[in-house]
Short mmCIF file of C-alpha atoms in Angstrom, two decimals:
data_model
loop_
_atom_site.label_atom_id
_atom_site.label_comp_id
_atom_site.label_asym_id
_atom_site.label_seq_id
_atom_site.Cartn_x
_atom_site.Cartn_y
_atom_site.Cartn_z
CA UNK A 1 12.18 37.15 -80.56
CA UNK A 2 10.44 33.82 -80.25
CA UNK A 3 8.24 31.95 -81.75
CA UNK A 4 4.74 32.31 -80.33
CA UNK A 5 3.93 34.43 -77.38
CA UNK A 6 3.68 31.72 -75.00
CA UNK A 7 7.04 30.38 -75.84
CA UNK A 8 8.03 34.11 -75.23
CA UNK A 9 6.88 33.72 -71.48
CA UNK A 10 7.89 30.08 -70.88
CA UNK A 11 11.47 31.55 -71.71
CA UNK A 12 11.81 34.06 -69.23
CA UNK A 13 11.59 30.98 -66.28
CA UNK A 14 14.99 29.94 -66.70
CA UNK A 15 16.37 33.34 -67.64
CA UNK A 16 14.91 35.43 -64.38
CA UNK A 17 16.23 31.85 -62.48
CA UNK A 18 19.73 32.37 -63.71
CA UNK A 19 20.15 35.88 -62.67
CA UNK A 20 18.73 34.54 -59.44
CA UNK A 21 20.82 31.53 -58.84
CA UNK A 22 23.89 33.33 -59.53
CA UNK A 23 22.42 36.11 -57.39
CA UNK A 24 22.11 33.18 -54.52
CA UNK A 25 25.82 31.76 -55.52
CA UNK A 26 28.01 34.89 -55.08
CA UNK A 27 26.24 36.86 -52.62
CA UNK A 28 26.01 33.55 -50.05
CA UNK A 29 29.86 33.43 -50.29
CA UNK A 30 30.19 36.74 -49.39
CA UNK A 31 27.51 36.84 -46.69
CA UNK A 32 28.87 33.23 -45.00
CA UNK A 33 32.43 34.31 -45.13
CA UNK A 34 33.61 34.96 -41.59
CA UNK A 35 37.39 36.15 -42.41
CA UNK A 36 39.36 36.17 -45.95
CA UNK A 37 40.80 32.67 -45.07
CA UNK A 38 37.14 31.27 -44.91
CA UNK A 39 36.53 32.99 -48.11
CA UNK A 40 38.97 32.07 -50.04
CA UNK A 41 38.57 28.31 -49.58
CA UNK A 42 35.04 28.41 -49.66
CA UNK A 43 35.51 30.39 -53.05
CA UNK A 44 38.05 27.95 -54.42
CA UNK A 45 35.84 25.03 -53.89
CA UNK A 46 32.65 26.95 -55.30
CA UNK A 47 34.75 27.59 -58.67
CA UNK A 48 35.59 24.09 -59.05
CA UNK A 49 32.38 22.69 -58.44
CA UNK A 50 30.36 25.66 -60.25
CA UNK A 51 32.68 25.66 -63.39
CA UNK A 52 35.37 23.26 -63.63
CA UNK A 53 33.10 20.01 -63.27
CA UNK A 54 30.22 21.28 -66.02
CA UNK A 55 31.42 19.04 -68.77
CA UNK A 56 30.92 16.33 -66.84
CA UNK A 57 27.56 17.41 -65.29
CA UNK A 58 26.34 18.10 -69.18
CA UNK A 59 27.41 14.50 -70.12
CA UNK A 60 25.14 13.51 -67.47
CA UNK A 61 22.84 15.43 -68.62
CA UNK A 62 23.33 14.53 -72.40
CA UNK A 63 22.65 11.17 -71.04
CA UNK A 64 19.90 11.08 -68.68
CA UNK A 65 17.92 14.26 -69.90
CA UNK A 66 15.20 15.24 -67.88
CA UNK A 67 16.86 18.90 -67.87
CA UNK A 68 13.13 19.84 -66.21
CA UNK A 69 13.52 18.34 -62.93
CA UNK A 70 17.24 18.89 -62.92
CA UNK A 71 16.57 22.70 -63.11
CA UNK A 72 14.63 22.48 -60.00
CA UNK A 73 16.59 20.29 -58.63
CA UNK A 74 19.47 22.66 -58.52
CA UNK A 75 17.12 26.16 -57.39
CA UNK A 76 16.72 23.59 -54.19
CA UNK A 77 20.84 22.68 -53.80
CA UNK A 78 21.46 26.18 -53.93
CA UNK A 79 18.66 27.47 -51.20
CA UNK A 80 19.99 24.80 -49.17
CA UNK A 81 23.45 25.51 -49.47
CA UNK A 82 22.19 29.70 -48.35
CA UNK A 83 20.57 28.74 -46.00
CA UNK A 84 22.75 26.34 -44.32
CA UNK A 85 24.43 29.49 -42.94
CA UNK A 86 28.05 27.34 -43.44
CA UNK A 87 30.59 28.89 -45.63
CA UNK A 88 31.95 25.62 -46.79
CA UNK A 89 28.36 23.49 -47.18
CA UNK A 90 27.31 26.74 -49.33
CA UNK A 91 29.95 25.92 -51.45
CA UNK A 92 29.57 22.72 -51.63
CA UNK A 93 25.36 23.00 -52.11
CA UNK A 94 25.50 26.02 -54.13
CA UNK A 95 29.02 25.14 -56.70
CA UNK A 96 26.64 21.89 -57.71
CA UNK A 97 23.48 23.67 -58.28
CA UNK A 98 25.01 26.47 -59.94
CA UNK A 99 26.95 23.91 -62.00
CA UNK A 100 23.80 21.51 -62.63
CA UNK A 101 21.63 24.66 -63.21
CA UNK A 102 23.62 26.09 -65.85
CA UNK A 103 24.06 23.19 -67.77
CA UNK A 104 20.18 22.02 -67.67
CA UNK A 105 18.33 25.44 -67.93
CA UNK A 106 20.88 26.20 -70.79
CA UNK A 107 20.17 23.30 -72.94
CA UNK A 108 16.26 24.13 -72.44
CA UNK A 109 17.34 27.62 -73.90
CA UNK A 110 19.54 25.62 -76.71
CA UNK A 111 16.63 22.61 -77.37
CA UNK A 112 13.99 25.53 -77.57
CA UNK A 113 15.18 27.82 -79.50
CA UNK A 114 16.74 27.97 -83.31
CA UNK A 115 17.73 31.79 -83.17
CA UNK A 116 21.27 33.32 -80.71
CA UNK A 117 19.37 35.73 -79.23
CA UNK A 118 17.57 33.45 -76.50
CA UNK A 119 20.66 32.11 -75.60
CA UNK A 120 22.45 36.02 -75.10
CA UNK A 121 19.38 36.90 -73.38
CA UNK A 122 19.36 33.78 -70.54
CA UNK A 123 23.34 33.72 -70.27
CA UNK A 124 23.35 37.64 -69.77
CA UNK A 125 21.02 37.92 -66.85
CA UNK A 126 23.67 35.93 -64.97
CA UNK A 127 25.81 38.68 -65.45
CA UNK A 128 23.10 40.84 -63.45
CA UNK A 129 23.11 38.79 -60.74
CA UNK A 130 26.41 38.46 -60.01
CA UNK A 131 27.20 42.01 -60.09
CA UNK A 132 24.19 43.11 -57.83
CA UNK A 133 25.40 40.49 -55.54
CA UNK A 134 29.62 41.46 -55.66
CA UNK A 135 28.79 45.27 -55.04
CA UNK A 136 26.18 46.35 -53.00
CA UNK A 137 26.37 46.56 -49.10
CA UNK A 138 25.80 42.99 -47.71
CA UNK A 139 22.97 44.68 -45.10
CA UNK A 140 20.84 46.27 -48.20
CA UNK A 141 21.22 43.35 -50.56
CA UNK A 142 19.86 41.04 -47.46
CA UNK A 143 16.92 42.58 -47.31
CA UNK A 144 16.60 42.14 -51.23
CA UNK A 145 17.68 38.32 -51.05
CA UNK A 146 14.37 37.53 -48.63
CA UNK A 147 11.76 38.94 -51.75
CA UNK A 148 14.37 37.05 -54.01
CA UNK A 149 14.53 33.86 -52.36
CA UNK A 150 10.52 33.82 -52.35
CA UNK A 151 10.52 34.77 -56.60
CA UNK A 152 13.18 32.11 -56.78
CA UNK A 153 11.11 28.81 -54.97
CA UNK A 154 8.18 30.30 -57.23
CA UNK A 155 9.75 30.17 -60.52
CA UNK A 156 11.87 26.72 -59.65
CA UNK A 157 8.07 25.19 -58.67
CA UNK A 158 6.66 27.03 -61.88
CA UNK A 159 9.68 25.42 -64.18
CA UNK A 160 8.46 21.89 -62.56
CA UNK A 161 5.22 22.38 -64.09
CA UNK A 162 5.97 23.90 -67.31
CA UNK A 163 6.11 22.78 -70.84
CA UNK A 164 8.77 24.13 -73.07
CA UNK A 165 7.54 22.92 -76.59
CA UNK A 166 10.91 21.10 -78.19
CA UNK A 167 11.77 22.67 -81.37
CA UNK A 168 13.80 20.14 -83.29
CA UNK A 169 16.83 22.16 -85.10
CA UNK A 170 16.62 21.65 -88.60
CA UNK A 171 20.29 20.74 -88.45
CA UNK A 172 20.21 17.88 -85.96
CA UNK A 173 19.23 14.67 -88.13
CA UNK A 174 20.94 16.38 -91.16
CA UNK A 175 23.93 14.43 -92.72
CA UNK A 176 25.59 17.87 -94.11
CA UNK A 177 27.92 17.86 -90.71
CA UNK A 178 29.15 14.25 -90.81
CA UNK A 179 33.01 15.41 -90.90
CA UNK A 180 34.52 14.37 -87.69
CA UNK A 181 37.90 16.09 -88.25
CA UNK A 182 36.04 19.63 -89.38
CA UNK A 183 33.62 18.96 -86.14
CA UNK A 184 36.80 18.83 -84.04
CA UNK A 185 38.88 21.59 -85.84
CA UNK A 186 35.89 23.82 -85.27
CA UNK A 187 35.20 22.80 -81.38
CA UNK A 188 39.32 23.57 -80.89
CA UNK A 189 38.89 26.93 -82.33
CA UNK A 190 35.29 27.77 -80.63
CA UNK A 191 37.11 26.67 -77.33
CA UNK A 192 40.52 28.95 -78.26
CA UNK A 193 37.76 31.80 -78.82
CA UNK A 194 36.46 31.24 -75.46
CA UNK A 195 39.51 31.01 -73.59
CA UNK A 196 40.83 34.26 -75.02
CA UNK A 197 38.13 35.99 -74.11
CA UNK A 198 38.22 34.89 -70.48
CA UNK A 199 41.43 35.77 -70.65
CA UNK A 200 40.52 39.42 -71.66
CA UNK A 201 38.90 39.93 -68.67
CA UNK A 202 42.03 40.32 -67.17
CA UNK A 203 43.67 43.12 -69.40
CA UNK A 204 41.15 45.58 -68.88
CA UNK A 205 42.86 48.60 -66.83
CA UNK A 206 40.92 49.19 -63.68
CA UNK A 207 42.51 51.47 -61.92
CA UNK A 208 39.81 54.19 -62.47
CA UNK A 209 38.08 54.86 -59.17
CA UNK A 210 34.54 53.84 -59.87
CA UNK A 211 31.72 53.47 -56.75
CA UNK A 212 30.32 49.50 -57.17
CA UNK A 213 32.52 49.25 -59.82
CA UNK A 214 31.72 45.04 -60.16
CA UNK A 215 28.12 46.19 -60.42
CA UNK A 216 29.07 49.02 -63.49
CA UNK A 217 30.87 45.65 -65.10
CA UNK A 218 28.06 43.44 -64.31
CA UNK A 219 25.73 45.87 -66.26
CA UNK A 220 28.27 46.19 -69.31
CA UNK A 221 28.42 42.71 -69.81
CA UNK A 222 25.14 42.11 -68.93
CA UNK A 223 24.64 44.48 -72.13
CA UNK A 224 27.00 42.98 -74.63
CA UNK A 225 25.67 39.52 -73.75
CA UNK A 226 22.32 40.27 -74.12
CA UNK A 227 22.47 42.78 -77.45
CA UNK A 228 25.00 40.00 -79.21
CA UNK A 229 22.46 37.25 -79.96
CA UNK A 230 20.15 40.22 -81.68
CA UNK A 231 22.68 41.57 -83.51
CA UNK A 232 23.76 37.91 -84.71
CA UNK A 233 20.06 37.26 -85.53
CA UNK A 234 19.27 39.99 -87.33
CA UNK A 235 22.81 41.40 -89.18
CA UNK A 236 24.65 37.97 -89.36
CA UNK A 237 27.89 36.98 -87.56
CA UNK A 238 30.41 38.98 -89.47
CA UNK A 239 28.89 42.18 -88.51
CA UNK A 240 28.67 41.09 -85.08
CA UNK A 241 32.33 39.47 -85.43
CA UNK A 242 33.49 42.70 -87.31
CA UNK A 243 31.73 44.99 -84.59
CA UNK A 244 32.94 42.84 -81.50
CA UNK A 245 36.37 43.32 -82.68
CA UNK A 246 36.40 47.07 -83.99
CA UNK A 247 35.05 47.98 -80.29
CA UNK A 248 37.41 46.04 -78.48
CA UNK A 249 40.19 46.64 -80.71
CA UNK A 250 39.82 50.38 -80.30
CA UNK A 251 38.77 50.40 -76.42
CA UNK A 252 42.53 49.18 -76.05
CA UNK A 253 43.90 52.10 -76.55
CA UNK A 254 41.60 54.01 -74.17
CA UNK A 255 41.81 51.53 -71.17
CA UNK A 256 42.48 54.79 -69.04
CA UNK A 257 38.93 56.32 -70.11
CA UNK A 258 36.00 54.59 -68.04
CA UNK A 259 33.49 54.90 -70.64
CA UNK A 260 36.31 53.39 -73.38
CA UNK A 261 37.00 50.75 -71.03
CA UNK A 262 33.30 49.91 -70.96
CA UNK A 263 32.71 49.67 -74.06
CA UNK A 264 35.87 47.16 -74.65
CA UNK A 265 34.20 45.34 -71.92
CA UNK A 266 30.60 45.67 -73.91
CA UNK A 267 32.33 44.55 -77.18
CA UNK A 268 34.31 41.76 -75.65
CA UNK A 269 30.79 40.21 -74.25
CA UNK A 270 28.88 40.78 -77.74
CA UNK A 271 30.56 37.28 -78.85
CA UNK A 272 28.91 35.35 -75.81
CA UNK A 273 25.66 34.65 -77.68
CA UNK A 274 27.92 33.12 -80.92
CA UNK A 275 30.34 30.92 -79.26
CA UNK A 276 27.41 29.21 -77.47
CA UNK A 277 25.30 29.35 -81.34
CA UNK A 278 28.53 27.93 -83.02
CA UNK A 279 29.07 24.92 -80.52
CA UNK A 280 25.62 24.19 -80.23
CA UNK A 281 25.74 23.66 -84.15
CA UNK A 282 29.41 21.40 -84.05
CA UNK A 283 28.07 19.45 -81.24
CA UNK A 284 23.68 19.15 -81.85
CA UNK A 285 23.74 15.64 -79.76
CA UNK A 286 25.95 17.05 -77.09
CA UNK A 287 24.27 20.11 -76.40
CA UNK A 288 24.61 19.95 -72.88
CA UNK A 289 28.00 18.84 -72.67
CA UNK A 290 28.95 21.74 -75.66
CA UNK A 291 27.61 24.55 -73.16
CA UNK A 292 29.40 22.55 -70.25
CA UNK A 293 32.62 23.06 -72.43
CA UNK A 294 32.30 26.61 -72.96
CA UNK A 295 31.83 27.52 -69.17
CA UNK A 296 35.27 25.41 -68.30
CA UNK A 297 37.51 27.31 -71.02
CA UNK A 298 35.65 30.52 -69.75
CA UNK A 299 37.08 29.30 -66.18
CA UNK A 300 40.83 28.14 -67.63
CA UNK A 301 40.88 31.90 -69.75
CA UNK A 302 40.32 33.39 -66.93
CA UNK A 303 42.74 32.38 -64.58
CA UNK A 304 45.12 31.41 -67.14
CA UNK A 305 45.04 35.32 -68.08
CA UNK A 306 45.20 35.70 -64.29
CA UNK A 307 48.46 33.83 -64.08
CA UNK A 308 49.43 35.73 -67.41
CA UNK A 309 49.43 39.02 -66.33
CA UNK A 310 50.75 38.28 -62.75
CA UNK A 311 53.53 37.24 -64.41
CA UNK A 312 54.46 39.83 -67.22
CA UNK A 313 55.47 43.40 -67.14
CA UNK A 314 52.82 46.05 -67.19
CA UNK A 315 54.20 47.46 -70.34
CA UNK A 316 53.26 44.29 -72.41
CA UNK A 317 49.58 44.77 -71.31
CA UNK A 318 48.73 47.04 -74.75
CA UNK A 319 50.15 44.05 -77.04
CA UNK A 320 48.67 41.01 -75.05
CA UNK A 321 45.18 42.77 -75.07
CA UNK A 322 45.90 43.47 -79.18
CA UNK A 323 46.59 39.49 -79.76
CA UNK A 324 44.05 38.33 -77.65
CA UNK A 325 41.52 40.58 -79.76
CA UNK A 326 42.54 40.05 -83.26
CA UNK A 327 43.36 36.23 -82.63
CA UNK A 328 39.43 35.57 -81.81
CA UNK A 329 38.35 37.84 -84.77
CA UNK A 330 40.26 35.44 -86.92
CA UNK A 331 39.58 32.51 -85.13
CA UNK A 332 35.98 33.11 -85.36
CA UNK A 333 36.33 34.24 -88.78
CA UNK A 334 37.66 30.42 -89.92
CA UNK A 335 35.02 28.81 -87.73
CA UNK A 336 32.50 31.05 -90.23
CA UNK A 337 33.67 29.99 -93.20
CA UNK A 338 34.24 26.10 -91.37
CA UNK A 339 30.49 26.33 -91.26
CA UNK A 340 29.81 28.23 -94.09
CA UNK A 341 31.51 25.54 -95.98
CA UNK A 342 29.15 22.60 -94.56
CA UNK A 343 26.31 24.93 -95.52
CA UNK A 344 25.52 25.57 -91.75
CA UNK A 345 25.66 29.25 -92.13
CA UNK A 346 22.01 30.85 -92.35
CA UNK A 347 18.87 28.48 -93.17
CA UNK A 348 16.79 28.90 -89.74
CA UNK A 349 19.56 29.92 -87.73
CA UNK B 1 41.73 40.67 -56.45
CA UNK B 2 41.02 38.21 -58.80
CA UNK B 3 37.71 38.25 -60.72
CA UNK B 4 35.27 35.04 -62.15
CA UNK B 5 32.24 36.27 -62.84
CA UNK B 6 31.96 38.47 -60.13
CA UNK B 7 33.69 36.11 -57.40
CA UNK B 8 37.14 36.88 -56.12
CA UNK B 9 39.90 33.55 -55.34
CA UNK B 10 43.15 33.68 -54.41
CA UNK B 11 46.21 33.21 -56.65
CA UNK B 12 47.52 30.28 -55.33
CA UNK B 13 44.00 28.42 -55.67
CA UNK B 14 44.56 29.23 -59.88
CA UNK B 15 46.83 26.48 -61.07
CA UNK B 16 45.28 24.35 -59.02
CA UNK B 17 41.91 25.82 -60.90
CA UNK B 18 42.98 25.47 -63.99
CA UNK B 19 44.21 21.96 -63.76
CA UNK B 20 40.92 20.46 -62.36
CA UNK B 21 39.06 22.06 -65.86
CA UNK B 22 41.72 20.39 -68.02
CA UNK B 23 41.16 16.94 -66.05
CA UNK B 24 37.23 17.53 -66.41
CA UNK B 25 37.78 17.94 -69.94
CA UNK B 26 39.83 15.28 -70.63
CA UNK B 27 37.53 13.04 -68.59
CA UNK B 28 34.92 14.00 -71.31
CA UNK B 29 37.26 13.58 -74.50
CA UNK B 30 38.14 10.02 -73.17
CA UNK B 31 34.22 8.95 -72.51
CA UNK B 32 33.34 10.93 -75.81
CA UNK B 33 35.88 8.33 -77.06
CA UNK B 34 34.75 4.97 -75.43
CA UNK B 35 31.18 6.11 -76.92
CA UNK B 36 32.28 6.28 -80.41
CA UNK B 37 34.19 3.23 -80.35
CA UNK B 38 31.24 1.50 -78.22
CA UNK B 39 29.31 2.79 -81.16
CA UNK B 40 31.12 1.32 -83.86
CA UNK B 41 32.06 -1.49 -83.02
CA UNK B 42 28.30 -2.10 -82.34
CA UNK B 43 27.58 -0.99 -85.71
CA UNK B 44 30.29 -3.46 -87.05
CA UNK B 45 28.42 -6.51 -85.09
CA UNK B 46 25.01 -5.19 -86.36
CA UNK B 47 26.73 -5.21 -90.40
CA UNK B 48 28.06 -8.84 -89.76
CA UNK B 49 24.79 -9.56 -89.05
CA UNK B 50 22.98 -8.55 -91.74
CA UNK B 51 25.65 -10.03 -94.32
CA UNK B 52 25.01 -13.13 -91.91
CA UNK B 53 21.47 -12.75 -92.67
CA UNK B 54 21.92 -11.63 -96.76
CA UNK B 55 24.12 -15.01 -96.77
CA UNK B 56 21.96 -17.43 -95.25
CA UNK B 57 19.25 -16.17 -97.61
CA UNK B 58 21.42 -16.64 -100.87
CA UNK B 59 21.77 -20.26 -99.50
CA UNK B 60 18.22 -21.06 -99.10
CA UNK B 61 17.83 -19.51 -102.06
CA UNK B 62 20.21 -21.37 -104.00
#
């Protein structure tokens, strides 16, 4: 998967950290929360700060680099904010860790690898983490978060002192992407792609009566995010674009089926690794700020589908889940050949 | 309840949501801007220079 077998360990750091800080992130909100009003606020402010701002924080970081530090930095803000045993100071603590976390240990993943499948890999443990933490009883996952907390001040003190070897992309210094109004046709569609899919989230059908049901979706994504950067590697994107949408597609008309409705939800997730891989390479001097980007349309999809479906009768469901599908096949689709055009398709990546 | 990676909000937090993101980004777009034209008009000073310079050579040339 990478390329040496130290790199292969150094990578795991900020991929066992991000299951962990969102681990830290959703399960404090829940723990601190003394009544749903409490909750609510403190989750409102957590979303903003977590998500909304990360453009911003990767512009910083864009700027300033030191992503190192920064990633430690963040482990601290959001052990602080759990331990501060305040709803609202969580929030506050934890929303700018998890937002400066995201945006740092994800453009180590981007700077350090050439290949998608480091990048499904880190973003799907998050996935984990925030399902173990929605879905368990708060008394059994306690216990777990002491052991957790301990792994977690290990690994941020281990990142401190670690080395990830930059690999330069062969792409970055090259002149083949100097087309400002194809860089920004392709970053609109990329983002479109993105918000769809948070939207999509919404129009699964989840009425089935499930046990830890948030942990069941937690794993499924988890899956689809992590199996999407191999498949891109290693069969190209327009099996993985062809797959994504054939499962998805399909699941649609099986929403009432549990397993069906998993593996829309598996499909759906397989293009996580690829949005993140096609930014990366419209925006190689923003890297930061590109998988900033991503995580605030993921936020505006999903709470614009939210707002979409609150709004719309049932019956529509079936054709709003159809468009949503088929317009990111073919968005993605013209974002391939975008690329494919500027010769950005295959080489290393 | 309403679902963000795990983390349930209420529905009257969304628009509110939603429009923070789209200020964030446009905050970006406009400093993204302000860069570029930082950056060019620095590379327009740096090109005036060195005609400046190719000119004053010509001269003592001449």
């Amino acid at each position: 998967m990478f390329d040496n077998k130290g790199m292969k360990i150094k990578f795991w750091i900020p991929t066992i950290l991000h299951f962990l800080v969102d681990f830290f992130c959703i399960f404090g909100l829940f723990f601190h929360s003394k009544n749903d009003e409490t909750y609510l606020i403190g989750s409102f402010i957590y979303m903003i700060l977590a998500f909304a701002i990360q453009p911003i924080v990767g512009l910083f970081i864009d700027k300033f680099k030191n992503e190192k530090a920064l990633t430690s930095l963040s482990i601290c803000l959001v052990l602080v904010g759990f331990i501060s045993m305040n709803i609202y100071s969580h929030a506050i603590f934890s929303g700018i860790g998890n937002s400066l976390f995201h945006v740092a240990a994800g453009k180590i993943i981007l700077d350090k690898s050439e290949k998608s499948s480091p990048l499904g890999v880190f973003i799907s443990f998050g996935a984990i983490g925030v399902g173990l933490a929605s879905s368990f009883d708060i008394t059994i996952i306690s216990y777990i978060s002491i052991f957790l907390a301990v792994v977690m001040v290990f690994l941020g003190v281990l990142n401190l002192f670690t080395n990830y070897d930059t690999i330069e992309y062969s792409f970055e210094n090259d002149s083949k992407f100097k087309d400002n109004k194809t860089i920004i046709i392709a970053v609109v569609l990329i983002c479109f792609s993105v918000i769809v899919r948070g939207m999509s989230a919404h129009y699964n059908d989840y009425s089935w009566s499930l046990p830890n049901v948030l942990f069941y979706i937690g794993l499924v994504s988890f899956a689809g995010k992590f199996i999407g950067g191999f498949i891109k590697d290693y069969l190209g994107e327009v099996v993985l674009i062809i797959l994504s949408g054939a499962l998805s597609i399909v699941a649609v008309f099986f929403q009432y089926n549990v397993i069906m409705s998993f593996i829309g939800i598996f499909g759906c997730n397989l293009l996580m690794a690829l949005t993140l891989d096609y930014i990366r390479k419209a925006m190689p001097n923003l890297r930061a700020t590109s998988f900033g980007l991503l995580a605030n349309m993921l936020t505006i999809g999903t709470y614009l589908g939210q707002l979409l479906i609150e709004n719309h009768q049932i019956g529509y469901t079936i054709y709003i889940s159809l468009f949503i599908y088929l317009a990111n096949i073919i968005v993605l689709f013209v974002v391939y050949f975008l690329f494919k055009k500027k010769n950005l398709i295959g080489g290393k990546n | 309840m309403i679902v963000l990676d795990g983390a349930p909000i209420g529905l009257m937090f969304l628009p509110f949501i939603i429009f923070i993101c789209i200020i964030a980004v446009i905050s970006v777009i406009i400093v993204l801007i302000i860069r570029v034209i930082r950056n060019n008009k620095h590379k327009k000073v740096l090109e005036d220079l060195r005609k400046q310079e190719e000119e004053n050579n010509k001269n003592e040339n001449v």
